[in-house]
Amino acid sequence: MFRRPRPQPSPAAQDAAPAGQVELAPQTLGGAPAEYVEPDTAKLLGELLNRPTPEGLLDNALSQLSQRVGGDVKGYAVLRRGQDRVGAVLLYPRRLVGLNLAGPWTANRPRLNTSGTRELYAMNDESLHPQLDEAGMNQVSASLVLPLSDKGRSLGALVLDRSNGQAFTPEQQERAQKFAGVVAALLGLLDAREEARSVARTVTYAVAELAESLDFDSVGHAQAVAEVALRLGRGLGLAERELDEVWYAATLHDVGKLHGEEGHAQVSANVLHGVGSLSQAQLAVRHHHERWDGQGTPDKLSGEDIPLYARILTVADAYVRSGDLAAVRAQAGTALDPRLVGLLERSVHAAS
């Protein structure tokens, strides 16, 4: 069996709401009392562990929010990424996800639209109206619009819709606003993490390219190894957090060559020393010259005593260097994990 490593806003009060809209008290956003925030935050964080993406968070948030307001409700969530686009839906067709959509959330104030989706239709090109009609948005009698902002930055919105003349009670509106404050804070954290991750990956690529620049034949090697290693990791069903470690290990496995060929695996591993979230990546880099038969370096580990990520990295590296499945297959059971070699073969054949 494959053994996994052990886991080591500020509203402008003077602006009046348009006709058919009711301004909601803004002070509840981001300032929910502890007795309300604590259980919701705990539940949302639990969900985030399984789906740590903005879309995953919003999908779960819509589901939980509908339970808190009760009754017949549909909804959608908007992510602000340059243009506003639908990031998640609740009981609306999934085909709406990814649709660029303008809406009443742009004012960044929570509001109740008692005229339904009239403003939504007015703010979007007529070419989109058939899609909105087909989704049933022309039947909406009341929309609760909950903009999501964190530290003054607009991140998107949650929108809940009722049809058939139903409305949202003041208690439901207050409950929804408080919950939106929790979602906005978590969405802000996810955005910050994604920005930091992007910067970290850019720097990592730069370091790898610097090492490869010393040897023309190695240019692009780290990126190619990372792509194959991720393919193997996905084939094993690794989680995103685990795939992150595989990516860093594959990208940095040869940067130690900046100090020469000898001992480069340990030097490369030292680059990751002290980065707690990449402890398994560090082990993978250190042991990527071990062999399945125990004749490798530095510790002559064999079989599944070799860390899983190191075995993935070794197979990916061998394939990229040879470009030949037959050459990799010839090393199965001696230098390479035979089951990972089999997984590589299936992956390559499936992609061809």
mmCIF file of C-alpha atoms in Angstrom, residues 140-302:
data_model
loop_
_atom_site.group_PDB
_atom_site.id
_atom_site.type_symbol
_atom_site.label_atom_id
_atom_site.label_comp_id
_atom_site.label_asym_id
_atom_site.label_seq_id
_atom_site.Cartn_x
_atom_site.Cartn_y
_atom_site.Cartn_z
ATOM 1 C CA VAL A 140 -37.924 36.307 -7.648
ATOM 2 C CA SER A 141 -40.011 38.525 -5.373
ATOM 3 C CA ALA A 142 -37.327 39.496 -2.833
ATOM 4 C CA SER A 143 -33.522 39.443 -2.862
ATOM 5 C CA LEU A 144 -31.304 39.731 0.190
ATOM 6 C CA VAL A 145 -27.953 41.123 -0.981
ATOM 7 C CA LEU A 146 -24.996 40.662 1.366
ATOM 8 C CA PRO A 147 -21.730 42.185 0.095
ATOM 9 C CA LEU A 148 -18.542 40.539 1.377
ATOM 10 C CA SER A 149 -15.705 42.873 2.320
ATOM 11 C CA ASP A 150 -12.638 42.416 4.481
ATOM 12 C CA LYS A 151 -10.363 45.216 5.716
ATOM 13 C CA GLY A 152 -11.969 47.656 3.307
ATOM 14 C CA ARG A 153 -11.541 45.398 0.278
ATOM 15 C CA SER A 154 -14.599 44.215 -1.652
ATOM 16 C CA LEU A 155 -14.428 40.449 -2.228
ATOM 17 C CA GLY A 156 -17.866 39.634 -3.653
ATOM 18 C CA ALA A 157 -21.357 38.983 -2.313
ATOM 19 C CA LEU A 158 -23.889 36.428 -1.150
ATOM 20 C CA VAL A 159 -27.393 36.768 -2.607
ATOM 21 C CA LEU A 160 -30.474 34.930 -1.327
ATOM 22 C CA ASP A 161 -33.702 34.961 -3.352
ATOM 23 C CA ARG A 162 -37.313 34.166 -2.473
ATOM 24 C CA SER A 163 -40.171 33.706 -4.937
ATOM 25 C CA ASN A 164 -43.969 33.602 -4.801
ATOM 26 C CA GLY A 165 -44.303 36.772 -2.744
ATOM 27 C CA GLN A 166 -42.317 35.456 0.201
ATOM 28 C CA ALA A 167 -40.092 37.883 2.106
ATOM 29 C CA PHE A 168 -37.228 37.893 4.625
ATOM 30 C CA THR A 169 -38.099 38.760 8.218
ATOM 31 C CA PRO A 170 -35.987 41.299 10.140
ATOM 32 C CA GLU A 171 -34.620 38.463 12.285
ATOM 33 C CA GLN A 172 -33.579 36.495 9.199
ATOM 34 C CA GLN A 173 -31.924 39.571 7.723
ATOM 35 C CA GLU A 174 -29.923 40.210 10.884
ATOM 36 C CA ARG A 175 -28.886 36.570 11.135
ATOM 37 C CA ALA A 176 -27.766 36.567 7.503
ATOM 38 C CA GLN A 177 -25.740 39.774 7.896
ATOM 39 C CA LYS A 178 -23.855 38.417 10.888
ATOM 40 C CA PHE A 179 -23.099 35.215 9.043
ATOM 41 C CA ALA A 180 -21.882 37.175 6.007
ATOM 42 C CA GLY A 181 -19.368 38.908 8.275
ATOM 43 C CA VAL A 182 -17.914 35.525 9.226
ATOM 44 C CA VAL A 183 -17.754 34.423 5.586
ATOM 45 C CA ALA A 184 -16.066 37.672 4.521
ATOM 46 C CA ALA A 185 -13.329 37.285 7.132
ATOM 47 C CA LEU A 186 -12.615 33.709 6.055
ATOM 48 C CA LEU A 187 -12.701 34.654 2.374
ATOM 49 C CA GLY A 188 -10.188 37.419 3.112
ATOM 50 C CA LEU A 189 -7.880 34.883 4.742
ATOM 51 C CA LEU A 190 -8.149 32.585 1.729
ATOM 52 C CA ASP A 191 -7.383 35.442 -0.652
ATOM 53 C CA ALA A 192 -4.340 36.448 1.397
ATOM 54 C CA ARG A 193 -3.151 32.848 1.395
ATOM 55 C CA GLU A 194 -3.549 32.579 -2.365
ATOM 56 C CA GLU A 195 -1.575 35.801 -2.879
ATOM 57 C CA ALA A 196 1.204 34.583 -0.585
ATOM 58 C CA ARG A 197 1.203 31.215 -2.324
ATOM 59 C CA SER A 198 1.528 32.885 -5.715
ATOM 60 C CA VAL A 199 4.494 34.967 -4.539
ATOM 61 C CA ALA A 200 6.139 31.921 -2.942
ATOM 62 C CA ARG A 201 5.764 29.900 -6.132
ATOM 63 C CA THR A 202 7.166 32.716 -8.263
ATOM 64 C CA VAL A 203 10.236 32.973 -6.039
ATOM 65 C CA THR A 204 10.611 29.185 -6.018
ATOM 66 C CA TYR A 205 10.574 29.042 -9.818
ATOM 67 C CA ALA A 206 13.153 31.840 -9.954
ATOM 68 C CA VAL A 207 15.510 29.918 -7.652
ATOM 69 C CA ALA A 208 15.062 26.718 -9.688
ATOM 70 C CA GLU A 209 15.722 28.557 -12.949
ATOM 71 C CA LEU A 210 18.871 30.088 -11.480
ATOM 72 C CA ALA A 211 20.198 26.617 -10.696
ATOM 73 C CA GLU A 212 19.250 25.349 -14.160
ATOM 74 C CA SER A 213 20.957 28.286 -15.870
ATOM 75 C CA LEU A 214 24.321 26.742 -14.938
ATOM 76 C CA ASP A 215 23.574 23.812 -17.240
ATOM 77 C CA PHE A 216 21.798 24.493 -20.529
ATOM 78 C CA ASP A 217 20.581 20.889 -20.734
ATOM 79 C CA SER A 218 18.750 21.299 -17.409
ATOM 80 C CA VAL A 219 16.653 24.329 -18.370
ATOM 81 C CA GLY A 220 12.983 23.524 -17.738
ATOM 82 C CA HIS A 221 13.827 20.259 -15.977
ATOM 83 C CA ALA A 222 12.344 21.204 -12.592
ATOM 84 C CA GLN A 223 9.061 22.358 -14.104
ATOM 85 C CA ALA A 224 8.765 19.173 -16.161
ATOM 86 C CA VAL A 225 9.482 16.989 -13.122
ATOM 87 C CA ALA A 226 6.902 18.937 -11.111
ATOM 88 C CA GLU A 227 4.234 18.355 -13.764
ATOM 89 C CA VAL A 228 4.840 14.592 -13.833
ATOM 90 C CA ALA A 229 5.063 14.389 -10.032
ATOM 91 C CA LEU A 230 1.732 16.196 -9.656
ATOM 92 C CA ARG A 231 0.161 13.816 -12.156
ATOM 93 C CA LEU A 232 1.341 10.891 -10.035
ATOM 94 C CA GLY A 233 0.167 12.582 -6.843
ATOM 95 C CA ARG A 234 -3.294 13.145 -8.255
ATOM 96 C CA GLY A 235 -3.370 9.539 -9.397
ATOM 97 C CA LEU A 236 -2.763 8.534 -5.778
ATOM 98 C CA GLY A 237 -5.599 10.793 -4.619
ATOM 99 C CA LEU A 238 -3.378 13.170 -2.653
ATOM 100 C CA ALA A 239 -5.082 16.246 -1.198
ATOM 101 C CA GLU A 240 -4.229 19.776 -2.373
ATOM 102 C CA ARG A 241 -2.055 20.388 0.689
ATOM 103 C CA GLU A 242 -0.097 17.226 -0.090
ATOM 104 C CA LEU A 243 0.204 18.147 -3.761
ATOM 105 C CA ASP A 244 1.664 21.494 -2.682
ATOM 106 C CA GLU A 245 4.488 19.682 -0.904
ATOM 107 C CA VAL A 246 5.072 17.453 -3.928
ATOM 108 C CA TRP A 247 5.290 20.556 -6.140
ATOM 109 C CA TYR A 248 7.836 22.299 -3.912
ATOM 110 C CA ALA A 249 9.916 19.130 -3.625
ATOM 111 C CA ALA A 250 9.957 18.615 -7.393
ATOM 112 C CA THR A 251 10.723 22.247 -8.173
ATOM 113 C CA LEU A 252 13.563 22.578 -5.664
ATOM 114 C CA HIS A 253 15.089 19.094 -5.764
ATOM 115 C CA ASP A 254 18.175 20.188 -7.724
ATOM 116 C CA VAL A 255 18.758 23.771 -6.528
ATOM 117 C CA GLY A 256 21.638 22.467 -4.409
ATOM 118 C CA LYS A 257 23.616 22.177 -7.648
ATOM 119 C CA LEU A 258 24.314 25.884 -7.234
ATOM 120 C CA HIS A 259 26.984 24.592 -4.823
ATOM 121 C CA GLY A 260 28.081 21.731 -7.080
ATOM 122 C CA GLU A 261 26.865 18.243 -7.933
ATOM 123 C CA GLU A 262 28.249 16.484 -4.859
ATOM 124 C CA GLY A 263 25.817 16.454 -1.951
ATOM 125 C CA HIS A 264 23.311 18.582 -3.848
ATOM 126 C CA ALA A 265 20.317 16.651 -2.477
ATOM 127 C CA GLN A 266 21.141 17.615 1.105
ATOM 128 C CA VAL A 267 21.911 21.214 0.108
ATOM 129 C CA SER A 268 18.560 21.374 -1.720
ATOM 130 C CA ALA A 269 16.785 19.967 1.345
ATOM 131 C CA ASN A 270 18.423 22.627 3.507
ATOM 132 C CA VAL A 271 16.590 25.279 1.471
ATOM 133 C CA LEU A 272 13.354 23.982 3.029
ATOM 134 C CA HIS A 273 14.760 23.663 6.535
ATOM 135 C CA GLY A 274 12.544 25.361 9.095
ATOM 136 C CA VAL A 275 9.503 25.624 6.801
ATOM 137 C CA GLY A 276 7.117 23.577 8.938
ATOM 138 C CA SER A 277 4.424 23.295 6.289
ATOM 139 C CA LEU A 278 6.956 21.727 3.886
ATOM 140 C CA SER A 279 8.622 19.225 6.211
ATOM 141 C CA GLN A 280 7.635 16.276 4.004
ATOM 142 C CA ALA A 281 8.895 18.113 0.921
ATOM 143 C CA GLN A 282 12.247 18.524 2.663
ATOM 144 C CA LEU A 283 12.395 14.764 3.299
ATOM 145 C CA ALA A 284 11.493 14.072 -0.322
ATOM 146 C CA VAL A 285 14.302 16.274 -1.600
ATOM 147 C CA ARG A 286 16.839 14.751 0.783
ATOM 148 C CA HIS A 287 15.940 11.199 -0.230
ATOM 149 C CA HIS A 288 15.278 11.550 -3.954
ATOM 150 C CA HIS A 289 18.435 9.554 -4.749
ATOM 151 C CA GLU A 290 17.389 6.552 -2.647
ATOM 152 C CA ARG A 291 16.643 3.343 -4.548
ATOM 153 C CA TRP A 292 13.823 0.850 -4.082
ATOM 154 C CA ASP A 293 16.425 -1.924 -3.617
ATOM 155 C CA GLY A 294 18.246 -0.038 -0.848
ATOM 156 C CA GLN A 295 21.372 0.775 -2.854
ATOM 157 C CA GLY A 296 20.811 4.530 -3.042
ATOM 158 C CA THR A 297 21.927 7.553 -1.029
ATOM 159 C CA PRO A 298 22.145 9.104 1.486
ATOM 160 C CA ASP A 299 20.727 6.508 3.914
ATOM 161 C CA LYS A 300 20.274 3.367 1.783
ATOM 162 C CA LEU A 301 16.565 3.246 2.572
ATOM 163 C CA SER A 302 14.566 0.631 0.698
#
